[in-house]
Tab-separated table of C-alpha atoms in Angstrom:
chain	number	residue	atom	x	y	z
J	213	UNK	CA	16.276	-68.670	-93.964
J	214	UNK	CA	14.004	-68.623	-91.173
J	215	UNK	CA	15.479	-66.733	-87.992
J	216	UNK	CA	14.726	-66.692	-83.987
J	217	UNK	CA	14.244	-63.034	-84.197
J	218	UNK	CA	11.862	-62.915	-87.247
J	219	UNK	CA	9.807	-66.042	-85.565
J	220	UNK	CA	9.615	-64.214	-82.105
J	221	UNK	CA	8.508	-60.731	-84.152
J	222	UNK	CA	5.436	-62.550	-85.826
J	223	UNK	CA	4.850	-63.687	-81.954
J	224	UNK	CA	3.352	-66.878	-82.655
J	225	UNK	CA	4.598	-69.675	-80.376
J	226	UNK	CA	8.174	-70.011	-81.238
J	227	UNK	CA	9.857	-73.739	-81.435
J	228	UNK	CA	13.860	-73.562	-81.519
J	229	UNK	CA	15.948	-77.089	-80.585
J	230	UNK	CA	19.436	-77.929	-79.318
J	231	UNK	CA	22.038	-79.088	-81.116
J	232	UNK	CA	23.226	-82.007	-79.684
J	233	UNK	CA	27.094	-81.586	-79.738
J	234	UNK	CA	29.723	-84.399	-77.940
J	235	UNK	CA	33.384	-85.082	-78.433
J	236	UNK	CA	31.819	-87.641	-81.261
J	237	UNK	CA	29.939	-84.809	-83.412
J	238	UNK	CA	31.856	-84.511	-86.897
J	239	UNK	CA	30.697	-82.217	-89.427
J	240	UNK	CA	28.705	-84.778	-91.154
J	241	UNK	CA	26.557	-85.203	-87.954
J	242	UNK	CA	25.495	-81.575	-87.593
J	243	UNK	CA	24.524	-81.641	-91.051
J	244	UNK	CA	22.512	-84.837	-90.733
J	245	UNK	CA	20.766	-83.182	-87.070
J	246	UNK	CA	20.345	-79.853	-89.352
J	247	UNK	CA	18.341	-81.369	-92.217
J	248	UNK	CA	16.426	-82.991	-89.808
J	249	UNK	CA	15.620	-80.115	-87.878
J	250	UNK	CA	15.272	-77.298	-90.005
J	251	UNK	CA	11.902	-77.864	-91.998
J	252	UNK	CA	10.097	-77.683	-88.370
J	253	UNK	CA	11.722	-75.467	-85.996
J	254	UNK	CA	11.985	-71.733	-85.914
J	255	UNK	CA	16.245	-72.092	-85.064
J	256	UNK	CA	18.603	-74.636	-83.829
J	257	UNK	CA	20.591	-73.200	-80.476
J	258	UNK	CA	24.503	-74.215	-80.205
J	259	UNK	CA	25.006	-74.864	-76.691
J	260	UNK	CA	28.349	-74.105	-74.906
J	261	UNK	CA	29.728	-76.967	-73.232
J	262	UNK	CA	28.156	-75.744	-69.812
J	263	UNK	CA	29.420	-79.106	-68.323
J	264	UNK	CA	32.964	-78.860	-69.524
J	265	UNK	CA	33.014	-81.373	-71.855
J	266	UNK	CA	34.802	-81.326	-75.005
J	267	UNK	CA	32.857	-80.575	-78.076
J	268	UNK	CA	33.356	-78.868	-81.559
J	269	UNK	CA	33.906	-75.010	-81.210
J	270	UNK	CA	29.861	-72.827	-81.147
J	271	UNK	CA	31.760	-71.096	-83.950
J	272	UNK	CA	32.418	-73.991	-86.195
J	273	UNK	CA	28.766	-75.880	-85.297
J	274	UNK	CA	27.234	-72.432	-86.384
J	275	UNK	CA	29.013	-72.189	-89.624
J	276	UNK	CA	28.076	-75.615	-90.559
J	277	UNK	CA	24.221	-75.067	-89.574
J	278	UNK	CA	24.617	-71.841	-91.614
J	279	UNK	CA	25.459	-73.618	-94.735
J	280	UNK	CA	22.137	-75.801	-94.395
J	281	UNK	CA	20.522	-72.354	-94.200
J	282	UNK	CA	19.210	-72.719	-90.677
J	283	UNK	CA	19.633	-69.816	-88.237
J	284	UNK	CA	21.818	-70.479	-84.942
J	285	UNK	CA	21.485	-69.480	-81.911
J	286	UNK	CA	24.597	-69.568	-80.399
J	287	UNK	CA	25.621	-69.963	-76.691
J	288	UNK	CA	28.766	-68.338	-75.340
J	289	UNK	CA	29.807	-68.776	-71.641
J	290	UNK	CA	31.572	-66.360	-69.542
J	291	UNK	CA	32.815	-69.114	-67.592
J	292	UNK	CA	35.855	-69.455	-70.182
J	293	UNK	CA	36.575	-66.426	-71.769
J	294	UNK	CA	37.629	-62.986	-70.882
J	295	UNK	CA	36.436	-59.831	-72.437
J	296	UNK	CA	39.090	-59.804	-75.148
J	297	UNK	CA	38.268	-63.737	-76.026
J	298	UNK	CA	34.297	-62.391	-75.826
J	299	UNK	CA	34.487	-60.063	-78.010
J	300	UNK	CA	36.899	-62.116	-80.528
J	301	UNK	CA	34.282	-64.628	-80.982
J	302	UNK	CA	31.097	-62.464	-80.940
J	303	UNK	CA	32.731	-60.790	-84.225
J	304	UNK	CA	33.739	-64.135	-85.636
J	305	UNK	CA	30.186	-65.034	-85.311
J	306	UNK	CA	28.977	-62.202	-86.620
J	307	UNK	CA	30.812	-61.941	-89.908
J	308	UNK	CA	29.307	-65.871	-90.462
J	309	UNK	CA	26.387	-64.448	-90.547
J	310	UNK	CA	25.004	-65.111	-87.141
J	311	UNK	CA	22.413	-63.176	-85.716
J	312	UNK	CA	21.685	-64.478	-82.246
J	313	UNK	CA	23.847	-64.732	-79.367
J	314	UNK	CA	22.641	-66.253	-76.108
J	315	UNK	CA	25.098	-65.222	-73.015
J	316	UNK	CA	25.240	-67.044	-69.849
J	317	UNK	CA	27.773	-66.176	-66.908
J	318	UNK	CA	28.530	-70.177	-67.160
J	319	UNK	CA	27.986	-72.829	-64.242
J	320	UNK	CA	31.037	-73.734	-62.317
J	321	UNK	CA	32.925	-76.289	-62.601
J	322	UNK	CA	33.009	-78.559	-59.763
J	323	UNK	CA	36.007	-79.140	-57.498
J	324	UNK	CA	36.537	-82.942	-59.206
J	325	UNK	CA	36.751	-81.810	-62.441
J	326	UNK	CA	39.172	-82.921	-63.918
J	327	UNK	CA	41.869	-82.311	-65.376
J	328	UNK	CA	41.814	-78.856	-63.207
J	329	UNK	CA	40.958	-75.964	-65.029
J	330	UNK	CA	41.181	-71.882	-64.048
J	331	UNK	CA	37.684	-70.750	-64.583
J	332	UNK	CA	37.338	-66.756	-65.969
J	333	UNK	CA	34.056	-65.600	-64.656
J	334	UNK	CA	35.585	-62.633	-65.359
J	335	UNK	CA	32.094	-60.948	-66.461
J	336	UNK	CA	28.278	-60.877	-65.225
J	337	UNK	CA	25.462	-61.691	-67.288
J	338	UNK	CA	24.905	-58.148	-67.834
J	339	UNK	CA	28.018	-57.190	-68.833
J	340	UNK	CA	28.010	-59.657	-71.075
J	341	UNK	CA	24.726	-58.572	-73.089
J	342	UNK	CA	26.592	-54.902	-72.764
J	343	UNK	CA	29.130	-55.853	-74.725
J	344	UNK	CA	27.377	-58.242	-77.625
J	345	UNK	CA	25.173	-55.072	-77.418
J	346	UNK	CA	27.501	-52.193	-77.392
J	347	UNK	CA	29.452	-54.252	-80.152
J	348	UNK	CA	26.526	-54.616	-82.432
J	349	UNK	CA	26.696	-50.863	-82.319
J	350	UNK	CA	30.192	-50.256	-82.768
J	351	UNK	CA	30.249	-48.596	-86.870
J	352	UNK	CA	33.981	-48.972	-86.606
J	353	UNK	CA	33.206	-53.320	-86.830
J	354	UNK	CA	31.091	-53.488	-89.695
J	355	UNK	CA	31.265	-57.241	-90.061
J	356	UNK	CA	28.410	-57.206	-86.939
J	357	UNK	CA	25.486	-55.425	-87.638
J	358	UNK	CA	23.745	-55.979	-84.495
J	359	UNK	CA	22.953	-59.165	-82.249
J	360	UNK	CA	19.773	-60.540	-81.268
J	361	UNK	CA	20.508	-60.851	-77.689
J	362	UNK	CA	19.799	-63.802	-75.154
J	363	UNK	CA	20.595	-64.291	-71.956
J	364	UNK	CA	19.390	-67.365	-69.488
J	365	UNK	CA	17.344	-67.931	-66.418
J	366	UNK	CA	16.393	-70.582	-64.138
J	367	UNK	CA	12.820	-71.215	-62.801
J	368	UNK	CA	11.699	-71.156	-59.347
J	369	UNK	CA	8.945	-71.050	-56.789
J	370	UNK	CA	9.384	-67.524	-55.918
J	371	UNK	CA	7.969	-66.141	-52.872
J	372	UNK	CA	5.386	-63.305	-52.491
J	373	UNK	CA	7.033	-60.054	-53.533
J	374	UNK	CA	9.802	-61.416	-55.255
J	375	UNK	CA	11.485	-59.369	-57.710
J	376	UNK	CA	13.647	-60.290	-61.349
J	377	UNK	CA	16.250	-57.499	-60.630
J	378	UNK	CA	19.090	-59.457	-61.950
J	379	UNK	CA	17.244	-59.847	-65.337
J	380	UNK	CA	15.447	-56.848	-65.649
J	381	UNK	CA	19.055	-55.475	-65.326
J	382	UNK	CA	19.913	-57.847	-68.184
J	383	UNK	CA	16.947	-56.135	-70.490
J	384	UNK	CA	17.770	-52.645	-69.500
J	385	UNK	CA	21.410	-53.750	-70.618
J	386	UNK	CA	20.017	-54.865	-73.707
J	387	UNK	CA	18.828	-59.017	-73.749
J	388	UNK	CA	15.981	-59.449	-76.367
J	389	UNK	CA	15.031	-63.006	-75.039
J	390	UNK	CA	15.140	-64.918	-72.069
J	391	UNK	CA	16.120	-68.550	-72.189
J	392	UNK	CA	14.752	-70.545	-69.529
J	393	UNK	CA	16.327	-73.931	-68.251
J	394	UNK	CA	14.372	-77.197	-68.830
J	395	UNK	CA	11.817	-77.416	-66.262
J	396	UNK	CA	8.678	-79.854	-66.536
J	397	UNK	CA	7.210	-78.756	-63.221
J	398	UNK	CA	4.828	-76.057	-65.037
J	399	UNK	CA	3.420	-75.010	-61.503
J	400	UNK	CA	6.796	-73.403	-60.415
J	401	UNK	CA	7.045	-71.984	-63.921
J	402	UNK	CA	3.305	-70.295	-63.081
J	403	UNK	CA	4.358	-68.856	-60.314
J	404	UNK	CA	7.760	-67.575	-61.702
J	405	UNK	CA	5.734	-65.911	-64.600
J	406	UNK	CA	3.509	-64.394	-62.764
J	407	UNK	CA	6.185	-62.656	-61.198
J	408	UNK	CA	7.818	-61.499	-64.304
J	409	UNK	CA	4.303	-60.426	-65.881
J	410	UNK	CA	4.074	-58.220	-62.873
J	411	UNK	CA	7.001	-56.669	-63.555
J	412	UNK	CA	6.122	-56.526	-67.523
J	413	UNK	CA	9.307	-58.100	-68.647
J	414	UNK	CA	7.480	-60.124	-71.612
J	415	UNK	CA	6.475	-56.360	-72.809
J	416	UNK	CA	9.877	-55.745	-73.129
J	417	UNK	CA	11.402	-59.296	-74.321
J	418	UNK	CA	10.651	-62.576	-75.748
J	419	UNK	CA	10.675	-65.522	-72.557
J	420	UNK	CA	11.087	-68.960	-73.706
J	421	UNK	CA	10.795	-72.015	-71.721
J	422	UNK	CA	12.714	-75.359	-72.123
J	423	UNK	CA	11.475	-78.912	-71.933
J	424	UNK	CA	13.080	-82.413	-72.834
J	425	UNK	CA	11.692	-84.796	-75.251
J	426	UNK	CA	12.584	-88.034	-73.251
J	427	UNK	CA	13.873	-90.876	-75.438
J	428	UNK	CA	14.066	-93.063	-72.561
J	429	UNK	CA	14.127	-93.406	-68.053
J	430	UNK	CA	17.772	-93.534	-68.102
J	431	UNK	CA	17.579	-89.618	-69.682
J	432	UNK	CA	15.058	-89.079	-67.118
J	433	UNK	CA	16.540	-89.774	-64.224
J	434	UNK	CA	19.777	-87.746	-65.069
J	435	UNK	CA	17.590	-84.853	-65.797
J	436	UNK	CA	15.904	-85.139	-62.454
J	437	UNK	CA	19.173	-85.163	-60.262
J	438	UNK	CA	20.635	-82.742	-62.617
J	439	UNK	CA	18.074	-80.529	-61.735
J	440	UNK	CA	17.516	-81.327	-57.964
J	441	UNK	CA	13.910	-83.093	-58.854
J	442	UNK	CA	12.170	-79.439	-58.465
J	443	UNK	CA	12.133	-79.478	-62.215
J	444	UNK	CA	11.365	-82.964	-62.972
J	445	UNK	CA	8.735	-84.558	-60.403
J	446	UNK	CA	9.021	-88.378	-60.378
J	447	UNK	CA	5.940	-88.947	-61.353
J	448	UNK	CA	7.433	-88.110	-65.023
J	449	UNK	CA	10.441	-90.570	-63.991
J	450	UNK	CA	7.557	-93.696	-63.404
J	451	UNK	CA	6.317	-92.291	-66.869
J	452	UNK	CA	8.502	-93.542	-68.321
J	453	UNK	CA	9.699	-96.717	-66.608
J	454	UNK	CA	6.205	-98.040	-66.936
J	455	UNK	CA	5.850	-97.269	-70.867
J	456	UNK	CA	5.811	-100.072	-73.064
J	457	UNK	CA	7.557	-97.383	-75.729
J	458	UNK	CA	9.810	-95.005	-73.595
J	459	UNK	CA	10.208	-92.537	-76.659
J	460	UNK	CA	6.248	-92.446	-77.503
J	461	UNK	CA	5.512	-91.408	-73.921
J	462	UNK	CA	8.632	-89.157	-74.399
J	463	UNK	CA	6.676	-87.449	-77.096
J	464	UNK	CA	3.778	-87.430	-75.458
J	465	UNK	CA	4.817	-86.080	-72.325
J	466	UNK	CA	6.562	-82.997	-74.360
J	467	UNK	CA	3.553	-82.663	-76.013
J	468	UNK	CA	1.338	-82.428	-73.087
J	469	UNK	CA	3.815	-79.596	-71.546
J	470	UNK	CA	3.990	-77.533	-74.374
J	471	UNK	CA	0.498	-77.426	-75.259
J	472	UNK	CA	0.420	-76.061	-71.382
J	473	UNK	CA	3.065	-73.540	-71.868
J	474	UNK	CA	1.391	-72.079	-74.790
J	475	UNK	CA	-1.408	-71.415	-72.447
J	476	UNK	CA	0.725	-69.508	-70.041
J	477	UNK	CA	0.517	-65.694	-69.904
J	478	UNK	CA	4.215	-63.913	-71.046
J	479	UNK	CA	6.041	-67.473	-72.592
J	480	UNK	CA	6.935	-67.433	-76.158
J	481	UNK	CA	7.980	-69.771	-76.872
J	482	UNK	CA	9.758	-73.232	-76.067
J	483	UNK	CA	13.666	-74.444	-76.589
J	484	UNK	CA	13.637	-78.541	-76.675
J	485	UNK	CA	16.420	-80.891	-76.156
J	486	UNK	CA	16.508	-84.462	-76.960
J	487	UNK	CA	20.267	-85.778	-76.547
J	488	UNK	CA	21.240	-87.954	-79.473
J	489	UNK	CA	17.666	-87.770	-81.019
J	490	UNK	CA	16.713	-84.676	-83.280
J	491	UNK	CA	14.447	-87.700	-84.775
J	492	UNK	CA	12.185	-87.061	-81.447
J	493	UNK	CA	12.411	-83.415	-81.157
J	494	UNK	CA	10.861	-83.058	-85.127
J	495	UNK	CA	8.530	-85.535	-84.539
J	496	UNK	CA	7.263	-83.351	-81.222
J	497	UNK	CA	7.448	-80.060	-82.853
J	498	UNK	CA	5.433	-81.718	-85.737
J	499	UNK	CA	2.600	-83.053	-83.885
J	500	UNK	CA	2.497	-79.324	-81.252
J	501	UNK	CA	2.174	-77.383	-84.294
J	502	UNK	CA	-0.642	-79.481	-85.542
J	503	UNK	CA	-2.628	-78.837	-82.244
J	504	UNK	CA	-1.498	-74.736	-81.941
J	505	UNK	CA	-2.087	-74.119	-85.768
């Protein structure tokens, strides 16, 4: 079975994909998205309902990938669990087998959610990675022999002497990789490197950036006001309205992007997302890893 950390270790440009998981994902459709997936990515990453909405459990989705004999990367969110609730799942996953973890602190939840909900946020992102870490470590659990350990990030213009405390904190505490958030506006990611090069994070951890494959201008204009249009400019939004095939121009424009970030000092490797089509995101990594070799 290829695996995230293996890929990352050979540190050739890494290609991982999300699993696209809604309250209408069975078992049979994670098995269809993981046969379709696995001959041409590096690992499929479980996301953790970061909107709230209901979905299989990251542990079930894992074991099922784990049976196809792909490696998962599986998200856990602080945002609904508690130390105790942490830790019970971060051993669950690791006597299936799993090797890498990816821990956010979790967005909130807005205030017309519904039906209400007590968030935990009981934990930072660092203390998070301490304990995946420190329970990787533990010889008294021997069903986890040590996580490969994620946490997240999201990209920005930063100003002149800017500084990544938070996530150098995050390394020091133990994070292996960075996961960045989809962003297709590759001059803020520039400038956001730069600033982690300069603090030589990428010496000491694997960044990977995140892009969309866009199967039509309905996806892309969710994307952009999901992610306040600094991420998404709208010239990619008239992309796509104009293209005679939407998901061609998809796959081109996730082409184009990656090709770019393979060119940028201290990235990785890239995380894609395609909701509803892993068709798109094969066809993408495909045609990228005819053009990197």
């Amino acid at each position: 079975m290829k695996t995230l950390r293996e890929a990352l270790g050979r540190k050739t440009f890494v290609m991982s994909a999300d699993l696209d998981l809604g309250r209408g994902t069975g078992a049979a459709e994670v098995r269809h998205q993981a046969r379709q997936l696995a001959p041409v990515v590096d690992a499929v990453q479980v996301p953790d309902s970061h909107d709230g909405r209901l979905q299989m459990s990251v542990t079930a989705a894992a074991a099922l990938l784990l049976a196809e004999g792909v490696d998962p990367v599986v998200h856990l969110t602080g945002r609904d669990r508690n130390r105790i609730a942490l830790e019970n799942d971060l051993l669950g996953l690791g006597v299936l087998g799993v090797q890498s973890v990816l821990l956010t602190r979790g967005e909130v939840l807005p205030d017309s959610y519904r039906p209400p909900t007590r968030q935990v946020l009981e934990l930072s992102g660092t203390d998070l990675v301490t304990i995946a870490r420190q329970l990787g470590e533990d010889e008294s659990v021997p069903g986890v022999s040590g996580f490969h350990v994620g946490t997240a990030a999201t990209v920005f213009a930063p100003r002149k002497g800017w500084k990544p405390k938070s996530l150098l904190e995050r390394v020091e505490a133990g994070a292996d990789f960075v996961q960045m958030q989809i962003c297709f506006n590759l001059k803020s990611l520039r400038r956001y490197m730069m600033h982690l090069v300069d603090a030589r994070l990428p010496w000491r951890c694997a960044v990977l950036a995140g892009i969309a494959v866009l199967p039509d201008v309905e996806t892309a204009k969710r994307l952009q006001l999901a992610l306040h249009g600094s991420a998404m400019a709208g010239q990619i939004v008239r992309r796509m309205a104009d293209a005679v095939e939407p998901e061609r121009e998809g796959v081109a424009i996730a082409l184009e992007k990656i090709l770019q970030l393979a060119e940028i000092p201290g990235i990785s490797g890239v995380n894609l997302t395609a909701p509803g089509r892993p068709d798109l995101i094969a066809e993408t990594v495909r045609a990228a890893r005819s053009h990197l070799g």
